[in-house]
Amino acid sequence: MAATSGRSHLYPNVLNRENGTKTINGENDNEARMDLLRNVVIDHHRNNVKQRHKSGDLTPNDAGPIDGSVNKSAVPWYKKDFTENSLEDDVNKSQNSWSAADQQLAQDVSSTAVLTSRVGEEIEDLEITEIDRGNWSGRFDFLMSLLGYSVGLGNVWRFPYLAYSNGGGAFLFPFIIMFILLGFPLMFLELSFGQFAALGPAAIFDRICPLLNGIGHAMVCVSCMVAFYYTVIIGWAFLYMFKSFASELPWERCHKDWASERCYSHKDAADCTATNGSVYYLQNCFNKTEVERLNISSLAHNKSDRAPPAQDYFERDILGVTESIEDIGGLQWQIVLCLLLTWTLTFLSLSKGVKSVGKVVYFTALFPYVVLTILFFRGVTLDGAKDGIIYYLTPKFDKLIVAETWVKAAVQIFFALSPAWGGLITLSSYNKFHNNCFKDSLIVGVGNVCTSIYAGFVIFSIVGYLAKELETPIDTVVDEGPGLAFIVFPDVVTRLPIPPLWSFLFFFMLITLGMGSEFALLETVMTAVQDTYPPLRQKKVFVVLGVCVFGFLGGLVVCTEGGMYVLQLMDTYSASFAVFIMAILECLIIGWIYGADRFLRDIETMIGQRSKFWHYFFIFFWKFLTPATLIFLLLFNLVDYKRMSYKKKPYPVWAELLGWFMTFIPVLVIICMGIWRFYRSPKEKTFVMKLKKMLHDTPKWGPASKIPRSDSSLDIEGGKSRIVTNPGFTTTGNETRI
């Protein structure tokens, strides 16, 4: 370059590369290249504008502002002046009319790979540096995290109960149908959504549909509320696991400090009846003479009013359950300590981001399958296991014509895969751009369904054994939720050889199942914080610490003596109706506002071209079938709503109102943030124009990867999307972005 001062004579704010790599403003070499590119194009544009003014085919407003900083927002003229490929072609063609100095500058620019595919990569490098979020170390890290998130406690303690109570083997048919109609389409939508933009839910919706940007924050609210009480359940499992380190489990016998009158220990009864004529009644052993004198023989054999020690131990010793939610009671300190342990392990696992948790999840995702398999082979060898499995699989086809059966199948698959909670978007946002998220959706979705069915075999083989031991019908033994995990199964292990071993394995499995889901819930919250405030990415440890401390303090209310009432309330309302609403809005955005066909072409830039059937399948589901199913579920659950109760005791009105408030927190977030975003947006000529602009994606929408943004279907012509292959440049409508 003909510059003796080391500074370009054409662009005095840029230093010559031969004399240094810093600009006057202290910019680095990459920033200087960016500056060169934009100044070259701006100068070319000035000449182009003058010629078009002379010819009369350009009004003064068409050119737009062209002076200013090199920031994208400061050079918006290209939005109206250039279409696909025109920018590169015009600049290259105009080189013939440049001066010798301009030609030299062009050579310098060319040497830095400006206006080539390489510059696209270099510019993307700059963007990546600015939004560095980290990535999974490998594809299997993501796969294991996704499996750990979707396969949780509900697969073990909820699905078996739903299956037996809604048609047995016949329930598998609506369950699989709802996976195809509802679960898989939503799962694939969210995984591809997060992977394409490499953003968590709190940031991604602001780019694709600013008016509904509150959806992402609402998802974070749901994940946050669920994480509060989910860790308490994990804390219970930790406590039971620690209690298993004993020669005799504490719930094997009725101990007078916590046992009720109904408590009946089969071990105490066996020891008592070993003596001829003795009878075990009200935790006392009566000899033959006392039995005849007190006439208690018939009472002692009444099995309808018995409670296993495991039930009293859980409700009266571990939880100390009060009479109602109005009597919240004090803290149960052993649960508090286990809750602290849970949050500490969560902090250690998440403190270094997805790369650290990506290693932990290999254990938390796979170990439950090891334990389930051990329990399966032990269960099927027990006396009565066959009866339990037959009861589980025997189809009751009359249930298939009952709407409630289909609704429960849909609700179960919906909450098993957890779409609209933010976790799927968050986990996939750390994927490599070309990861095959379609294959991942299939693997984890089908794996989730199979795990639920497999867990049913394990649970019902054990329940069949317990029913035979108690000489009672199976339907009086089976339970769901905490009742199954902390009452039925602990009672079963006391009847097996080496009870502490089976107890330890089972509760350790619950811990790993819970932790796998908890990691994703917390990662959703932390990703939202870091995407909203990018400087905090450099202080990830403090973000994790803050979230964990906040979560621990929030979970203390569930550690009280009335905590079980609070947990049931949160479990019922925190992730129910609002989640359906968010999923419907997701389908509205992707299917109708952004365009299902357009989004599918974006997906093809990541995973390769697919068949027409593949296109039509997802277009039909995302636009019509899946949202219609969600609307039906929402309305059915509202119409079929029943008052909240626990142990057949209805909740007070104020508690139910509190529950509904929790339900509507995410909905209020969506509404309030939409109003605020609309109010803060730039003015337009009419209300309709402003609304239309707020409903459509912004210039920031697109893949945040080293693959040029133009590889995605962000170029729209005639309302239809098509893949653009112009490297380094991206067009949206008639807009060209550098």
XYZ file of C-alpha atoms in Angstrom:
738
model
C 0.000 0.000 0.000
C 1.305 3.454 -0.844
C 1.257 4.789 2.642
C 4.413 5.944 4.352
C 2.953 6.656 7.764
C 1.757 3.096 8.310
C -1.789 4.266 7.959
C -4.113 3.864 4.988
C -4.541 7.085 3.045
C -8.052 6.049 2.147
C -9.059 4.839 5.601
C -6.909 6.710 8.140
C -8.452 4.909 11.091
C -6.891 1.599 9.961
C -3.183 0.862 10.339
C -1.208 -0.832 7.587
C -0.669 -4.520 8.409
C 3.052 -4.159 7.724
C 3.401 -1.606 10.521
C 1.264 -3.147 13.204
C -1.889 -4.989 14.037
C -3.607 -2.337 16.142
C -5.874 0.466 14.965
C -5.784 3.932 16.422
C -8.728 2.996 18.616
C -6.929 -0.056 19.918
C -8.812 -2.540 17.801
C -7.196 -5.892 17.180
C -6.329 -7.253 13.751
C -9.652 -9.045 13.291
C -11.580 -5.876 14.092
C -9.435 -3.991 11.584
C -10.364 -6.503 8.897
C -14.016 -6.053 9.721
C -13.541 -2.279 9.493
C -11.822 -2.611 6.127
C -14.634 -4.707 4.746
C -17.365 -2.320 5.772
C -15.522 0.814 4.650
C -14.821 -0.692 1.229
C -18.477 -1.547 0.779
C -19.656 1.820 2.153
C -17.467 3.726 -0.317
C -18.711 1.553 -3.147
C -22.259 2.149 -2.001
C -21.808 5.940 -2.002
C -20.782 5.841 -5.650
C -23.657 3.503 -6.450
C -26.147 5.802 -4.725
C -24.927 8.852 -6.662
C -25.378 7.042 -9.966
C -28.865 5.875 -9.014
C -29.837 9.419 -7.931
C -28.775 10.739 -11.320
C -30.834 8.115 -13.103
C -33.853 8.922 -10.941
C -34.439 5.365 -9.692
C -33.531 6.121 -6.078
C -35.167 8.438 -3.586
C -33.140 10.033 -0.784
C -34.702 7.783 1.816
C -33.861 4.572 -0.004
C -30.173 4.773 0.722
C -30.510 5.133 4.447
C -27.707 6.236 6.737
C -24.300 5.058 5.663
C -22.008 6.872 8.030
C -21.217 5.736 11.509
C -19.481 2.976 13.371
C -18.776 -0.455 12.005
C -21.468 -1.990 14.153
C -24.105 -3.921 12.155
C -26.875 -1.688 13.411
C -24.962 1.403 12.168
C -24.919 0.349 8.498
C -28.527 -0.589 7.779
C -28.449 0.642 4.174
C -27.825 -2.846 2.838
C -31.235 -3.900 4.059
C -32.944 -2.194 1.136
C -30.213 -1.860 -1.424
C -28.862 -5.376 -1.920
C -30.267 -8.807 -2.560
C -28.635 -12.212 -2.501
C -25.139 -12.253 -4.088
C -25.475 -8.650 -5.322
C -23.187 -7.222 -2.681
C -20.291 -9.530 -3.454
C -20.781 -9.283 -7.220
C -21.059 -5.490 -7.233
C -17.939 -5.010 -5.165
C -15.941 -7.467 -7.259
C -17.134 -6.006 -10.583
C -16.437 -2.447 -9.513
C -12.744 -3.216 -8.952
C -12.096 -2.374 -12.622
C -12.959 1.275 -11.966
C -10.934 1.629 -8.793
C -7.800 3.753 -8.546
C -4.371 2.202 -8.096
C -4.596 2.863 -4.367
C -8.007 1.246 -4.242
C -6.693 -1.750 -6.172
C -3.842 -2.093 -3.687
C -6.295 -1.889 -0.843
C -8.415 -4.541 -2.505
C -5.405 -6.806 -2.648
C -4.768 -6.197 1.040
C -8.387 -6.911 1.774
C -8.251 -10.013 -0.407
C -5.195 -11.229 1.459
C -7.238 -11.288 4.618
C -9.905 -13.349 2.846
C -12.500 -10.600 2.943
C -15.512 -11.231 0.694
C -14.708 -14.952 0.554
C -15.984 -17.916 2.458
C -12.965 -17.593 4.720
C -14.004 -14.146 5.892
C -17.374 -15.580 6.747
C -15.627 -18.035 9.006
C -13.370 -15.343 10.484
C -16.289 -13.053 11.176
C -18.157 -15.943 12.712
C -15.062 -16.591 14.850
C -15.475 -13.112 16.221
C -19.150 -13.725 16.901
C -18.383 -17.037 18.555
C -15.831 -15.358 20.791
C -18.445 -12.873 21.870
C -21.064 -15.480 22.694
C -18.853 -18.352 23.809
C -21.172 -20.626 25.788
C -19.255 -23.884 25.671
C -20.181 -27.141 23.975
C -20.611 -30.759 24.893
C -17.286 -32.569 24.739
C -18.891 -35.209 22.559
C -22.215 -36.310 21.130
C -22.691 -38.958 23.796
C -22.375 -36.335 26.549
C -25.483 -34.691 25.154
C -27.240 -37.998 24.590
C -26.630 -39.114 28.178
C -27.717 -35.727 29.562
C -30.882 -35.865 27.497
C -31.584 -39.419 28.605
C -30.986 -38.491 32.253
C -33.317 -35.510 31.924
C -36.200 -37.302 30.231
C -35.991 -40.581 32.165
C -36.823 -39.624 35.725
C -38.769 -40.608 38.796
C -42.069 -40.527 36.912
C -41.023 -43.474 34.751
C -40.624 -45.629 37.864
C -43.317 -44.463 40.217
C -46.059 -43.044 37.998
C -46.291 -45.001 34.737
C -46.864 -48.475 36.305
C -49.759 -47.115 38.364
C -51.320 -45.409 35.329
C -50.969 -48.576 33.282
C -52.751 -50.842 35.750
C -55.525 -48.323 36.490
C -56.222 -47.461 32.836
C -56.501 -50.743 31.032
C -53.325 -52.649 31.864
C -51.710 -53.854 28.645
C -54.309 -51.954 26.622
C -52.902 -48.693 28.034
C -49.712 -49.238 26.034
C -51.633 -48.552 22.813
C -52.751 -44.977 23.657
C -49.388 -44.378 25.347
C -47.446 -45.163 22.149
C -49.966 -43.319 19.954
C -49.587 -40.195 22.098
C -45.822 -40.470 21.853
C -46.138 -40.306 18.059
C -48.757 -37.529 18.041
C -47.452 -35.379 20.854
C -44.207 -36.363 22.528
C -41.861 -36.965 19.612
C -42.883 -33.945 17.452
C -42.467 -31.552 20.383
C -39.197 -33.117 21.466
C -37.707 -32.865 17.978
C -38.989 -29.303 17.589
C -37.284 -28.122 20.771
C -34.020 -29.998 20.235
C -33.606 -28.611 16.715
C -34.759 -25.158 17.875
C -32.098 -24.876 20.579
C -29.345 -26.452 18.484
C -29.945 -24.156 15.499
C -29.679 -20.887 17.432
C -27.340 -22.124 20.209
C -29.355 -20.208 22.787
C -31.341 -21.095 25.871
C -35.083 -20.419 26.167
C -34.720 -16.992 27.777
C -32.887 -15.547 24.752
C -34.064 -17.596 21.802
C -37.704 -16.463 21.719
C -36.690 -12.800 21.740
C -35.001 -13.372 18.386
C -37.586 -15.478 16.617
C -40.726 -13.732 17.954
C -40.050 -10.671 20.165
C -43.688 -10.227 21.162
C -43.734 -13.703 22.739
C -40.241 -13.577 24.218
C -41.777 -14.202 27.631
C -42.323 -17.870 26.723
C -38.663 -18.623 27.401
C -38.708 -16.861 30.747
C -41.925 -18.684 31.633
C -40.188 -21.999 30.910
C -37.388 -20.972 33.254
C -39.972 -20.192 35.963
C -41.439 -23.689 35.619
C -38.015 -25.347 35.799
C -37.130 -23.244 38.826
C -40.299 -24.177 40.739
C -39.937 -27.871 39.929
C -36.267 -27.832 40.965
C -37.243 -26.485 44.404
C -39.214 -29.551 45.411
C -37.469 -32.114 43.204
C -34.296 -31.778 45.259
C -36.280 -32.466 48.422
C -37.419 -35.822 47.006
C -33.788 -36.594 46.178
C -32.967 -35.616 49.762
C -35.483 -38.177 51.045
C -33.782 -40.823 48.899
C -30.392 -39.833 50.323
C -31.767 -40.159 53.847
C -33.191 -43.612 53.162
C -29.947 -44.677 51.521
C -27.996 -43.653 54.629
C -30.514 -45.457 56.843
C -29.832 -48.593 54.797
C -26.350 -48.847 56.299
C -27.581 -50.962 59.208
C -27.845 -54.639 60.022
C -31.605 -54.152 60.426
C -33.557 -51.500 58.568
C -35.283 -49.041 60.939
C -38.680 -49.669 59.321
C -38.575 -53.460 59.681
C -40.308 -53.314 63.074
C -42.806 -51.026 64.782
C -40.854 -48.758 67.119
C -42.947 -47.120 69.775
C -41.476 -43.639 69.298
C -43.132 -43.319 65.873
C -45.480 -46.310 65.347
C -49.242 -45.837 65.338
C -51.745 -48.351 66.699
C -52.296 -49.653 63.164
C -48.612 -50.497 62.688
C -48.150 -54.189 61.948
C -44.688 -55.734 61.675
C -44.578 -59.111 59.933
C -41.251 -59.849 61.639
C -42.625 -59.166 65.121
C -45.694 -61.232 64.241
C -43.517 -64.134 63.060
C -41.482 -64.046 66.266
C -44.679 -63.969 68.342
C -46.568 -66.745 66.583
C -43.557 -69.031 66.861
C -44.900 -69.745 70.340
C -47.942 -72.053 70.302
C -51.224 -70.199 70.605
C -49.692 -66.718 70.775
C -51.231 -63.875 68.785
C -49.660 -60.579 67.668
C -52.072 -57.664 68.134
C -51.508 -53.926 68.621
C -47.736 -54.478 68.651
C -48.009 -56.851 71.596
C -47.660 -60.610 71.806
C -50.528 -62.295 73.684
C -50.211 -65.889 74.814
C -52.980 -68.461 74.403
C -54.561 -67.743 77.803
C -54.737 -63.977 77.207
C -56.176 -64.472 73.725
C -59.057 -66.548 75.111
C -59.626 -64.191 78.061
C -59.628 -60.992 75.965
C -61.368 -62.578 72.962
C -59.020 -60.838 70.510
C -58.453 -63.712 68.108
C -60.813 -62.342 65.417
C -59.498 -58.802 65.856
C -55.894 -59.933 65.492
C -56.649 -61.533 62.135
C -58.392 -58.435 60.735
C -56.028 -57.316 57.969
C -58.032 -54.356 56.718
C -56.863 -51.994 59.451
C -53.138 -52.644 59.283
C -50.356 -50.274 58.281
C -46.855 -51.511 57.442
C -44.002 -50.080 59.543
C -42.615 -48.436 56.390
C -45.727 -46.239 56.160
C -45.586 -45.015 59.742
C -41.833 -44.583 59.518
C -42.112 -42.379 56.414
C -45.073 -40.293 57.525
C -44.463 -40.038 61.266
C -40.686 -40.227 61.661
C -39.100 -38.973 58.417
C -41.705 -36.339 57.522
C -43.558 -35.811 60.785
C -46.662 -34.988 58.730
C -49.047 -32.564 60.426
C -52.843 -32.624 60.210
C -53.094 -30.085 57.365
C -51.183 -27.516 55.354
C -52.388 -24.865 57.766
C -50.090 -26.395 60.393
C -46.740 -26.089 58.644
C -44.747 -27.137 61.727
C -40.986 -26.930 62.173
C -38.064 -28.054 60.050
C -37.111 -31.717 59.877
C -33.379 -31.259 60.274
C -32.307 -34.602 58.900
C -34.121 -33.734 55.654
C -32.546 -30.265 55.667
C -29.064 -31.788 55.868
C -29.823 -34.183 53.025
C -31.208 -31.283 50.989
C -27.946 -29.418 51.611
C -26.020 -32.468 50.420
C -28.141 -32.645 47.259
C -27.509 -29.006 46.389
C -23.807 -29.354 47.175
C -23.447 -32.264 44.761
C -25.454 -30.333 42.189
C -23.119 -27.361 42.547
C -20.012 -29.507 42.159
C -21.440 -31.201 39.072
C -22.535 -27.997 37.337
C -19.827 -25.562 38.431
C -17.745 -25.999 35.273
C -20.637 -26.001 32.842
C -21.760 -28.647 30.412
C -18.304 -30.165 30.072
C -18.304 -31.220 33.731
C -21.914 -32.339 33.918
C -21.415 -34.172 30.620
C -19.164 -36.632 32.424
C -21.327 -37.059 35.526
C -24.422 -37.945 33.501
C -22.806 -41.066 32.096
C -23.241 -42.518 35.560
C -26.560 -40.907 36.514
C -28.165 -41.902 33.190
C -26.903 -45.482 32.923
C -26.742 -46.694 36.524
C -30.562 -46.755 36.948
C -30.749 -49.318 34.129
C -28.238 -51.512 35.936
C -30.323 -51.421 39.128
C -33.608 -51.908 37.255
C -32.155 -54.992 35.598
C -30.943 -56.394 38.933
C -34.363 -55.743 40.475
C -36.094 -57.259 37.457
C -34.258 -60.580 37.712
C -34.755 -60.615 41.474
C -38.420 -59.681 41.161
C -39.432 -62.290 38.599
C -38.027 -65.040 40.829
C -40.260 -64.061 43.768
C -43.383 -65.987 44.654
C -46.389 -64.101 43.278
C -44.387 -62.139 40.679
C -46.211 -63.890 37.843
C -49.583 -62.731 39.180
C -48.344 -59.155 39.351
C -47.007 -59.148 35.792
C -50.209 -60.733 34.452
C -52.205 -58.061 36.266
C -49.965 -55.401 34.674
C -50.272 -56.722 31.125
C -53.861 -58.027 31.033
C -55.652 -55.681 28.608
C -58.962 -54.106 29.513
C -60.082 -52.954 26.084
C -63.205 -51.264 27.407
C -60.895 -48.572 28.822
C -59.874 -47.563 25.289
C -63.272 -45.989 24.631
C -62.933 -43.806 27.740
C -61.553 -40.329 26.973
C -59.792 -40.144 30.331
C -57.523 -43.066 29.381
C -56.236 -41.217 26.318
C -55.838 -38.001 28.268
C -53.772 -39.695 30.961
C -51.604 -41.383 28.327
C -50.998 -38.020 26.674
C -50.256 -36.284 29.965
C -47.816 -39.023 30.973
C -45.856 -38.942 27.706
C -45.915 -35.150 27.764
C -44.425 -34.927 31.229
C -42.078 -37.867 30.683
C -40.293 -36.103 27.808
C -40.714 -32.650 29.420
C -41.218 -30.371 26.402
C -42.039 -26.712 27.175
C -39.989 -26.826 30.380
C -36.950 -25.279 28.712
C -34.637 -28.204 29.425
C -34.687 -29.659 25.903
C -33.862 -26.290 24.340
C -31.119 -25.684 26.887
C -29.375 -29.027 26.496
C -29.456 -28.924 22.693
C -28.145 -25.351 22.616
C -24.708 -26.704 23.571
C -24.620 -29.102 20.607
C -22.360 -28.813 17.601
C -24.247 -27.247 14.702
C -24.329 -30.399 12.569
C -25.316 -32.801 15.340
C -28.115 -35.109 14.182
C -30.807 -33.962 16.610
C -33.450 -35.952 14.707
C -31.692 -39.211 15.507
C -31.191 -38.093 19.127
C -34.918 -37.386 19.452
C -35.755 -40.864 18.209
C -33.223 -42.611 20.444
C -34.175 -40.816 23.650
C -37.914 -40.707 22.918
C -38.178 -44.412 22.164
C -35.798 -45.128 25.053
C -38.086 -43.240 27.407
C -41.146 -45.217 26.324
C -39.292 -48.527 26.649
C -37.948 -47.552 30.078
C -41.460 -46.834 31.343
C -42.724 -50.208 30.113
C -39.662 -52.000 31.508
C -40.063 -50.316 34.900
C -43.651 -51.593 34.967
C -42.402 -55.187 34.824
C -40.034 -54.512 37.732
C -42.621 -52.797 39.915
C -45.462 -55.266 39.304
C -43.308 -58.325 39.874
C -42.509 -56.900 43.307
C -46.080 -55.731 43.952
C -47.372 -59.212 43.053
C -45.001 -60.706 45.604
C -46.120 -58.249 48.291
C -49.807 -58.927 47.597
C -49.237 -62.653 48.028
C -47.316 -62.076 51.257
C -50.118 -59.932 52.647
C -52.812 -62.199 51.234
C -54.584 -59.191 49.743
C -55.658 -58.230 46.184
C -53.003 -56.527 44.072
C -55.051 -53.374 43.587
C -54.963 -52.734 47.351
C -51.165 -52.828 47.359
C -50.114 -50.844 44.287
C -49.572 -47.116 44.735
C -48.034 -44.230 42.823
C -45.621 -41.386 43.521
C -43.922 -41.105 46.900
C -46.235 -43.801 48.285
C -44.735 -46.383 45.929
C -41.124 -45.292 46.395
C -41.065 -44.657 50.135
C -43.754 -47.010 51.501
C -44.481 -49.973 49.208
C -40.945 -50.741 48.101
C -39.325 -50.249 51.543
C -41.914 -52.689 52.906
C -41.036 -55.190 50.175
C -37.286 -55.147 50.838
C -37.847 -56.095 54.481
C -39.235 -59.417 53.224
C -36.238 -60.169 50.989
C -32.920 -61.734 51.971
C -30.298 -59.085 52.874
C -32.786 -56.163 53.109
C -30.107 -53.428 53.491
C -28.557 -54.347 50.142
C -31.812 -54.099 48.191
C -32.759 -50.932 50.022
C -29.421 -49.303 49.197
C -29.632 -50.239 45.518
C -33.190 -48.997 45.120
C -32.686 -45.618 46.782
C -29.358 -45.078 45.079
C -31.206 -45.646 41.801
C -33.784 -43.017 42.784
C -30.960 -40.590 43.562
C -29.347 -41.050 40.161
C -32.702 -40.776 38.385
C -33.485 -37.578 40.253
C -30.045 -36.020 39.834
C -30.101 -36.572 36.066
C -33.327 -34.573 35.812
C -32.172 -31.986 38.350
C -29.018 -31.198 36.375
C -31.082 -30.240 33.326
C -33.567 -28.199 35.370
C -30.754 -26.184 36.935
C -28.823 -25.864 33.680
C -31.968 -24.323 32.189
C -32.056 -21.667 34.901
C -28.320 -20.931 34.709
C -28.274 -20.768 30.923
C -31.140 -18.272 31.066
C -29.182 -16.069 33.464
C -26.013 -16.230 31.351
C -27.778 -15.686 28.017
C -29.599 -12.678 29.460
C -26.422 -11.256 31.042
C -23.517 -12.519 28.858
C -20.721 -11.079 31.079
C -21.764 -13.601 33.740
C -20.467 -16.408 31.516
C -17.021 -15.506 32.769
C -18.252 -16.005 36.343
C -20.034 -19.301 35.850
C -19.047 -20.683 39.258
C -20.685 -17.760 41.044
C -23.829 -18.083 38.938
C -24.091 -21.775 39.817
C -23.438 -21.005 43.483
C -26.101 -18.290 43.520
C -28.708 -20.522 41.873
C -27.939 -23.412 44.245
C -28.126 -21.223 47.369
C -31.405 -19.738 46.145
C -32.754 -23.219 45.415
C -31.708 -24.537 48.821
C -33.441 -21.683 50.636
C -36.549 -22.086 48.471
C -36.721 -25.807 49.241
C -36.677 -25.347 53.014
C -40.448 -24.885 53.121
C -40.817 -28.442 51.788
C -38.560 -29.692 54.608
C -41.070 -28.706 57.272
C -43.504 -31.050 59.013
C -46.203 -29.791 56.672
C -43.848 -29.984 53.707
C -45.634 -32.940 52.115
C -48.720 -30.774 51.605
C -46.557 -28.083 49.982
C -44.833 -30.645 47.756
C -48.139 -32.102 46.551
C -49.414 -28.578 45.875
C -46.326 -27.615 43.847
C -46.276 -30.923 41.993
C -49.919 -30.498 40.973
C -49.888 -26.839 39.934
C -46.350 -25.692 39.062
C -46.021 -27.635 35.799
C -49.561 -28.320 34.667
C -51.829 -25.991 32.706
C -49.120 -23.398 32.009
C -46.916 -25.978 30.304
C -49.692 -26.863 27.866
C -50.165 -23.176 27.054
C -46.448 -22.696 26.392
C -46.328 -25.761 24.139
C -49.312 -24.458 22.144
C -47.589 -21.090 21.695
C -44.409 -22.857 20.576
C -46.351 -24.641 17.847
C -47.964 -21.333 16.878
C -44.580 -19.616 16.505
C -42.775 -22.391 14.637
C -45.726 -23.712 12.663
C -47.449 -20.499 11.627
C -45.545 -17.293 12.412
C -42.017 -18.352 11.475
C -43.243 -21.121 9.201
C -42.902 -24.871 9.597
C -41.488 -25.268 6.088
C -38.935 -22.545 6.717
C -37.909 -24.097 10.021
C -37.533 -27.528 8.436
C -35.154 -26.051 5.879
C -33.174 -24.567 8.758
C -33.014 -28.046 10.247
C -31.782 -29.433 6.935
C -28.787 -27.104 7.089
C -27.843 -28.962 10.259
C -28.675 -32.591 9.510
C -28.857 -32.748 5.715
C -31.681 -32.916 3.201
C -34.649 -35.150 3.963
C -37.516 -36.672 2.008
C -40.764 -34.918 1.112
C -42.659 -37.249 3.423
C -40.438 -36.102 6.293
C -41.335 -32.490 5.470
C -45.062 -33.103 5.183
C -45.105 -35.203 8.357
C -43.701 -32.471 10.599
C -45.534 -29.644 8.860
C -48.842 -31.415 9.465
C -48.007 -32.242 13.087
C -46.520 -28.890 14.108
C -49.224 -26.838 12.428
C -52.314 -28.933 13.084
C -52.273 -32.241 14.943
C -49.927 -31.518 17.860
C -51.419 -28.103 18.803
C -54.945 -29.514 18.423
C -54.054 -32.355 20.810
C -52.571 -29.867 23.273
C -55.660 -27.661 23.176
C -57.878 -30.700 23.795
C -55.721 -31.749 26.768
C -55.802 -28.260 28.235
C -59.584 -27.977 27.955
C -60.205 -31.515 29.210
C -58.040 -30.963 32.287
C -59.778 -27.679 33.036
C -63.233 -29.245 32.721
C -62.198 -32.351 34.671
C -60.551 -30.347 37.451
C -61.084 -31.712 40.959
C -60.287 -30.089 44.265
C -56.853 -30.778 45.679
C -56.623 -33.277 48.544
C -54.045 -35.365 50.386
C -54.905 -38.451 52.417
C -58.553 -37.763 51.505
C -58.334 -34.394 53.263
C -59.251 -31.462 50.969
C -56.955 -28.462 50.883
C -58.299 -25.140 52.206
C -59.459 -22.607 49.624
C -56.496 -20.296 50.184
C -54.070 -23.144 49.442
C -55.837 -23.947 46.168
C -55.752 -20.271 45.222
C -52.028 -20.307 45.930
C -51.720 -23.306 43.633
C -53.583 -21.525 40.840
C -51.335 -18.522 41.339
C -48.312 -20.789 40.781
C -49.994 -22.051 37.625
C -50.514 -18.558 36.260
C -47.073 -17.162 37.142
C -45.622 -18.377 33.808
C -48.700 -17.116 31.927
C -48.392 -13.690 33.576
C -44.712 -13.610 32.642
C -45.615 -14.170 28.976
C -48.291 -11.453 29.015
C -46.302 -8.843 30.960
C -43.079 -9.310 29.009
C -44.989 -9.156 25.727
C -46.597 -5.834 26.704
C -43.282 -4.439 27.902
C -41.442 -5.555 24.752
C -44.149 -4.041 22.560
C -44.031 -0.768 24.480
C -40.228 -0.528 24.272
C -39.968 -1.361 20.575
C -39.338 1.388 17.965
C -42.366 3.255 16.684
C -43.993 2.277 13.417
C -46.517 4.072 11.217
C -49.457 2.003 12.436
C -50.276 -0.336 15.280
C -50.690 -3.236 12.847
C -47.249 -2.647 11.323
C -45.674 -2.604 14.757
C -47.513 -5.763 15.789
C -46.471 -7.513 12.582
C -42.842 -6.568 13.141
C -42.939 -7.802 16.743
C -44.294 -11.164 15.628
C -41.525 -11.832 13.119
C -37.932 -12.856 13.632
C -35.251 -10.209 14.105
C -31.956 -9.813 12.177
C -30.231 -11.516 15.108
C -32.110 -14.755 14.484
C -29.998 -17.475 12.947
C -27.359 -20.082 13.692
C -24.567 -18.984 16.023
C -21.994 -21.318 14.548
C -18.919 -21.228 12.373
C -21.150 -22.289 9.500
C -22.044 -19.054 7.663
C -25.459 -17.767 8.595
C -26.327 -17.824 4.925
C -26.328 -21.613 4.963
C -29.690 -21.479 6.705
C -33.010 -20.678 5.083
C -33.039 -17.074 6.208
C -33.469 -15.843 2.636
C -37.122 -15.568 1.798
C -38.505 -14.933 -1.640
C -42.171 -14.622 -2.213
C -42.969 -15.814 1.278
C -41.192 -19.146 0.717
C -37.874 -20.097 2.224
C -34.941 -21.514 0.339
C -31.411 -22.452 1.251
C -28.876 -19.750 0.465
C -25.345 -20.780 -0.371
C -23.646 -17.382 -0.614
C -20.815 -17.703 1.930
C -20.275 -14.890 4.366
C -23.528 -13.104 3.598
C -27.055 -13.707 4.797
C -30.248 -12.374 3.315
C -33.631 -12.070 4.925
C -36.290 -10.979 2.510
C -34.517 -8.304 0.487
C -32.057 -7.679 3.308
C -28.398 -8.553 3.166
C -26.408 -8.960 6.354
C -22.639 -9.149 6.675
